[in-house]
Amino acid sequence: MANQQKLILTKKFSNISVRLINEQRILQQLYWHGPQTQLSLRNELKLSSPTITQALQAFKEQDLVIEGEEMESSGGRKPRTVAFNRDAFHSVGVEIRKHHISIVVIDMMGKILRERTIRLPFENTPAYWCTMNRTIHELVDAEPALPRILGVGIAFPGELTWDGSSIERAVVLGLRNEPLGNIRQYFDFDIQIENAANTAGFGAVWRTHGIQDAVYIIVTDNGVAGSLIVDSHIFQGTSAHRKVGAFGHMVLVPDGKPCFCGGRGCWSAYCALSNLFARSDDDLDQFFTRVREGDPLYAQQWDSYLDYFAQAVGNIRLALDMDIIIGGKIAHYLKEYLPVLEQKVVSHPSLQGDGGFLKIDDISGNSLAIGAALIFVDRMLSGKLPRFPLP
């Protein structure tokens, strides 16, 4: 009798798992491929009509799908499409910088609905985190259409422990060994804190539907950071040190220029944007204007910068053989020089004949905060969040 009851329970849980997996497939199909009829869903996913009908009914009750337009009929009743409801829920992303924070509220497709940047010098104090929580509330509560928040993703300029339970260190912010539980207590939302380069890389691959595996490189005033995206998810590595994506600290010049990490000769030391600021008063527009005008000093500095950049990119390409996406403030300016950079990269004997692997993430808006917010959208679509009932 006990074995029979165990078998019945196992079968019951198995049926529930299959149903949830099928619902997840249907929701993702509508999300990524747009409005579809029940017939097209059945043909694409090889699922039965009752399975699709039951799933769509559940989604409608949760406001996750809405009715679309009527299609032409070959006879009989006109079929009507169903569409993913991009406004079913919203998600919040926050970028933390040394002197300010930037907040975005996005719909389920990643479109920015509201945003705000405020001056808030970083301090690991209750007042700091409470101010951030209050500012998020002000942004989402100001409009009745934005009450249903999946969560708040925080792009943090530091390294997390392998299990994601603590901030191991954030050199720029002067923070070490801070349990995330100490931070979460000040928020009224579900919080996900992630390395800022990881959020930017995740968002870039999310927006580029044809790419699932990529290396993301982001260039900042202080250095170069990166992330590794595998199967459209952030790859955290397999060791307790979580050093994946620390490309900015690969050594290009032994015993070279000092780096903020304490080492010498790192990629960050040679390709931080501060290397381009010396003559242009921290103004990239001014720097590249002088480059385009043919000023020999600026042109030589830019060419040297690209040499170091190409050396590092070539190393990454040889090691990982993946597409490489470049983001950050440099992306907008680098777009016109991408063929030059690529030519420098493939001049390496082992890369001759290679090409087409360099991409530019020239997104308008805060890519770090948007990527952080999209983490919750991904969790919803992947079935990692509980189903949200209507208020």
Short mmCIF file of N, CA, C and O in Angstrom, two decimals, residues 86-94 103-114 136 139-140 145-154 189-190 192 202 369-380 385:
data_model
loop_
_atom_site.label_atom_id
_atom_site.label_comp_id
_atom_site.label_asym_id
_atom_site.label_seq_id
_atom_site.Cartn_x
_atom_site.Cartn_y
_atom_site.Cartn_z
N ARG A 86 2.83 42.67 -22.69
CA ARG A 86 4.09 43.25 -22.24
C ARG A 86 3.92 44.09 -20.97
O ARG A 86 4.88 44.40 -20.28
N ASP A 87 2.68 44.48 -20.69
CA ASP A 87 2.42 45.29 -19.50
C ASP A 87 1.81 44.49 -18.36
O ASP A 87 1.28 45.06 -17.40
N ALA A 88 1.88 43.16 -18.45
CA ALA A 88 1.34 42.34 -17.37
C ALA A 88 2.06 42.64 -16.06
O ALA A 88 1.45 42.73 -15.00
N PHE A 89 3.36 42.78 -16.15
CA PHE A 89 4.19 43.13 -15.00
C PHE A 89 5.26 44.10 -15.45
O PHE A 89 5.46 44.31 -16.65
N HIS A 90 5.94 44.66 -14.49
CA HIS A 90 7.06 45.55 -14.78
C HIS A 90 8.24 45.16 -13.90
O HIS A 90 8.09 44.44 -12.92
N SER A 91 9.38 45.64 -14.28
CA SER A 91 10.59 45.31 -13.53
C SER A 91 11.43 46.57 -13.38
O SER A 91 11.39 47.48 -14.22
N VAL A 92 12.20 46.61 -12.30
CA VAL A 92 13.01 47.79 -11.99
C VAL A 92 14.49 47.41 -12.04
O VAL A 92 14.89 46.34 -11.59
N GLY A 93 15.28 48.29 -12.62
CA GLY A 93 16.73 48.12 -12.62
C GLY A 93 17.41 49.34 -12.02
O GLY A 93 16.96 50.48 -12.24
N VAL A 94 18.44 49.11 -11.24
CA VAL A 94 19.18 50.20 -10.60
C VAL A 94 20.66 50.03 -10.90
O VAL A 94 21.21 48.94 -10.77
N ILE A 103 17.87 54.75 -12.02
CA ILE A 103 16.79 53.78 -11.87
C ILE A 103 15.96 53.78 -13.15
O ILE A 103 15.64 54.84 -13.69
N VAL A 104 15.62 52.59 -13.64
CA VAL A 104 14.71 52.47 -14.78
C VAL A 104 13.58 51.52 -14.40
O VAL A 104 13.78 50.57 -13.64
N VAL A 105 12.41 51.79 -14.94
CA VAL A 105 11.29 50.87 -14.86
C VAL A 105 10.98 50.43 -16.28
O VAL A 105 10.81 51.27 -17.16
N ILE A 106 10.97 49.12 -16.52
CA ILE A 106 10.75 48.61 -17.88
C ILE A 106 9.50 47.75 -17.93
O ILE A 106 9.04 47.22 -16.91
N ASP A 107 8.95 47.63 -19.15
CA ASP A 107 7.90 46.64 -19.34
C ASP A 107 8.55 45.28 -19.59
O ASP A 107 9.78 45.15 -19.57
N MET A 108 7.76 44.28 -19.87
CA MET A 108 8.29 42.92 -19.98
C MET A 108 9.16 42.72 -21.23
O MET A 108 9.88 41.73 -21.34
N MET A 109 9.09 43.65 -22.18
CA MET A 109 9.91 43.55 -23.38
C MET A 109 11.18 44.37 -23.28
O MET A 109 11.97 44.42 -24.22
N GLY A 110 11.39 45.05 -22.18
CA GLY A 110 12.61 45.82 -21.96
C GLY A 110 12.51 47.28 -22.31
O GLY A 110 13.50 48.00 -22.24
N LYS A 111 11.32 47.75 -22.66
CA LYS A 111 11.15 49.17 -22.99
C LYS A 111 11.12 49.99 -21.70
O LYS A 111 10.41 49.65 -20.75
N ILE A 112 11.88 51.08 -21.68
CA ILE A 112 11.92 51.95 -20.51
C ILE A 112 10.62 52.75 -20.44
O ILE A 112 10.24 53.45 -21.39
N LEU A 113 9.94 52.67 -19.31
CA LEU A 113 8.70 53.41 -19.09
C LEU A 113 8.92 54.64 -18.23
O LEU A 113 8.29 55.68 -18.44
N ARG A 114 9.79 54.52 -17.25
CA ARG A 114 10.14 55.65 -16.39
C ARG A 114 11.61 55.50 -16.00
O ARG A 114 12.13 54.39 -15.90
N ILE A 136 12.71 54.35 -5.52
CA ILE A 136 12.04 53.38 -6.38
C ILE A 136 10.52 53.47 -6.20
O ILE A 136 9.76 53.48 -7.18
N LEU A 139 9.06 56.37 -7.97
CA LEU A 139 9.02 56.21 -9.42
C LEU A 139 7.86 55.30 -9.86
O LEU A 139 7.16 55.60 -10.82
N VAL A 140 7.67 54.19 -9.15
CA VAL A 140 6.64 53.24 -9.58
C VAL A 140 5.26 53.58 -9.03
O VAL A 140 4.24 53.23 -9.64
N ALA A 145 -0.55 52.76 -13.39
CA ALA A 145 -0.37 51.65 -14.33
C ALA A 145 0.86 50.81 -14.03
O ALA A 145 1.11 49.82 -14.68
N LEU A 146 1.66 51.20 -13.03
CA LEU A 146 2.90 50.48 -12.77
C LEU A 146 2.97 49.87 -11.36
O LEU A 146 3.98 49.96 -10.70
N PRO A 147 1.90 49.22 -10.90
CA PRO A 147 1.99 48.72 -9.53
C PRO A 147 2.58 47.32 -9.42
O PRO A 147 3.04 46.93 -8.36
N ARG A 148 2.52 46.54 -10.49
CA ARG A 148 2.86 45.12 -10.40
C ARG A 148 4.33 44.93 -10.78
O ARG A 148 4.69 44.77 -11.93
N ILE A 149 5.18 44.92 -9.77
CA ILE A 149 6.62 44.87 -9.97
C ILE A 149 7.15 43.46 -9.68
O ILE A 149 6.93 42.92 -8.59
N LEU A 150 7.82 42.87 -10.65
CA LEU A 150 8.41 41.55 -10.46
C LEU A 150 9.52 41.59 -9.43
O LEU A 150 9.67 40.68 -8.62
N GLY A 151 10.34 42.63 -9.49
CA GLY A 151 11.46 42.74 -8.58
C GLY A 151 12.38 43.87 -9.00
O GLY A 151 12.13 44.56 -9.99
N VAL A 152 13.44 44.04 -8.24
CA VAL A 152 14.42 45.09 -8.50
C VAL A 152 15.80 44.44 -8.69
O VAL A 152 16.32 43.80 -7.78
N GLY A 153 16.35 44.62 -9.90
CA GLY A 153 17.70 44.15 -10.17
C GLY A 153 18.67 45.29 -9.97
O GLY A 153 18.45 46.40 -10.45
N ILE A 154 19.75 45.03 -9.23
CA ILE A 154 20.72 46.08 -8.93
C ILE A 154 22.05 45.73 -9.58
O ILE A 154 22.65 44.69 -9.29
N PHE A 189 10.87 45.20 -1.98
CA PHE A 189 10.78 44.45 -3.22
C PHE A 189 11.70 43.24 -3.16
O PHE A 189 12.62 43.18 -2.34
N ASP A 190 11.45 42.29 -4.05
CA ASP A 190 12.40 41.20 -4.25
C ASP A 190 13.64 41.80 -4.91
O ASP A 190 13.54 42.48 -5.93
N GLN A 192 17.60 41.47 -6.50
CA GLN A 192 18.67 40.66 -7.08
C GLN A 192 19.86 41.58 -7.35
O GLN A 192 19.76 42.49 -8.17
N PHE A 202 24.19 40.46 -20.07
CA PHE A 202 22.93 39.73 -20.14
C PHE A 202 21.91 40.49 -20.98
O PHE A 202 21.23 39.91 -21.84
N ALA A 369 21.42 49.15 -15.96
CA ALA A 369 20.16 49.09 -15.22
C ALA A 369 19.11 48.28 -15.98
O ALA A 369 18.36 47.50 -15.38
N ILE A 370 19.05 48.44 -17.30
CA ILE A 370 18.08 47.69 -18.10
C ILE A 370 18.38 46.20 -18.00
O ILE A 370 17.48 45.37 -17.82
N GLY A 371 19.66 45.83 -18.12
CA GLY A 371 20.03 44.42 -18.00
C GLY A 371 19.67 43.86 -16.63
O GLY A 371 19.22 42.71 -16.52
N ALA A 372 19.86 44.66 -15.58
CA ALA A 372 19.51 44.20 -14.23
C ALA A 372 18.01 43.97 -14.11
O ALA A 372 17.57 42.99 -13.49
N ALA A 373 17.22 44.85 -14.70
CA ALA A 373 15.76 44.69 -14.66
C ALA A 373 15.33 43.46 -15.44
O ALA A 373 14.39 42.75 -15.05
N LEU A 374 15.99 43.18 -16.56
CA LEU A 374 15.62 42.05 -17.40
C LEU A 374 15.86 40.71 -16.72
O LEU A 374 15.28 39.69 -17.11
N ILE A 375 16.70 40.68 -15.70
CA ILE A 375 16.93 39.44 -14.97
C ILE A 375 15.62 38.90 -14.40
O ILE A 375 15.35 37.70 -14.42
N PHE A 376 14.75 39.81 -13.94
CA PHE A 376 13.48 39.36 -13.38
C PHE A 376 12.51 38.93 -14.47
O PHE A 376 11.69 38.02 -14.25
N VAL A 377 12.58 39.56 -15.63
CA VAL A 377 11.76 39.10 -16.75
C VAL A 377 12.16 37.68 -17.14
O VAL A 377 11.32 36.80 -17.36
N ASP A 378 13.46 37.44 -17.19
CA ASP A 378 13.96 36.10 -17.52
C ASP A 378 13.51 35.09 -16.48
O ASP A 378 13.12 33.96 -16.82
N ARG A 379 13.54 35.48 -15.21
CA ARG A 379 13.12 34.56 -14.16
C ARG A 379 11.63 34.22 -14.28
O ARG A 379 11.22 33.08 -14.04
N MET A 380 10.84 35.19 -14.68
CA MET A 380 9.42 34.93 -14.89
C MET A 380 9.21 33.95 -16.04
O MET A 380 8.49 32.95 -15.93
N LEU A 385 9.96 32.30 -10.96
CA LEU A 385 9.20 33.17 -10.05
C LEU A 385 7.82 32.55 -9.85
O LEU A 385 7.27 31.94 -10.77
#
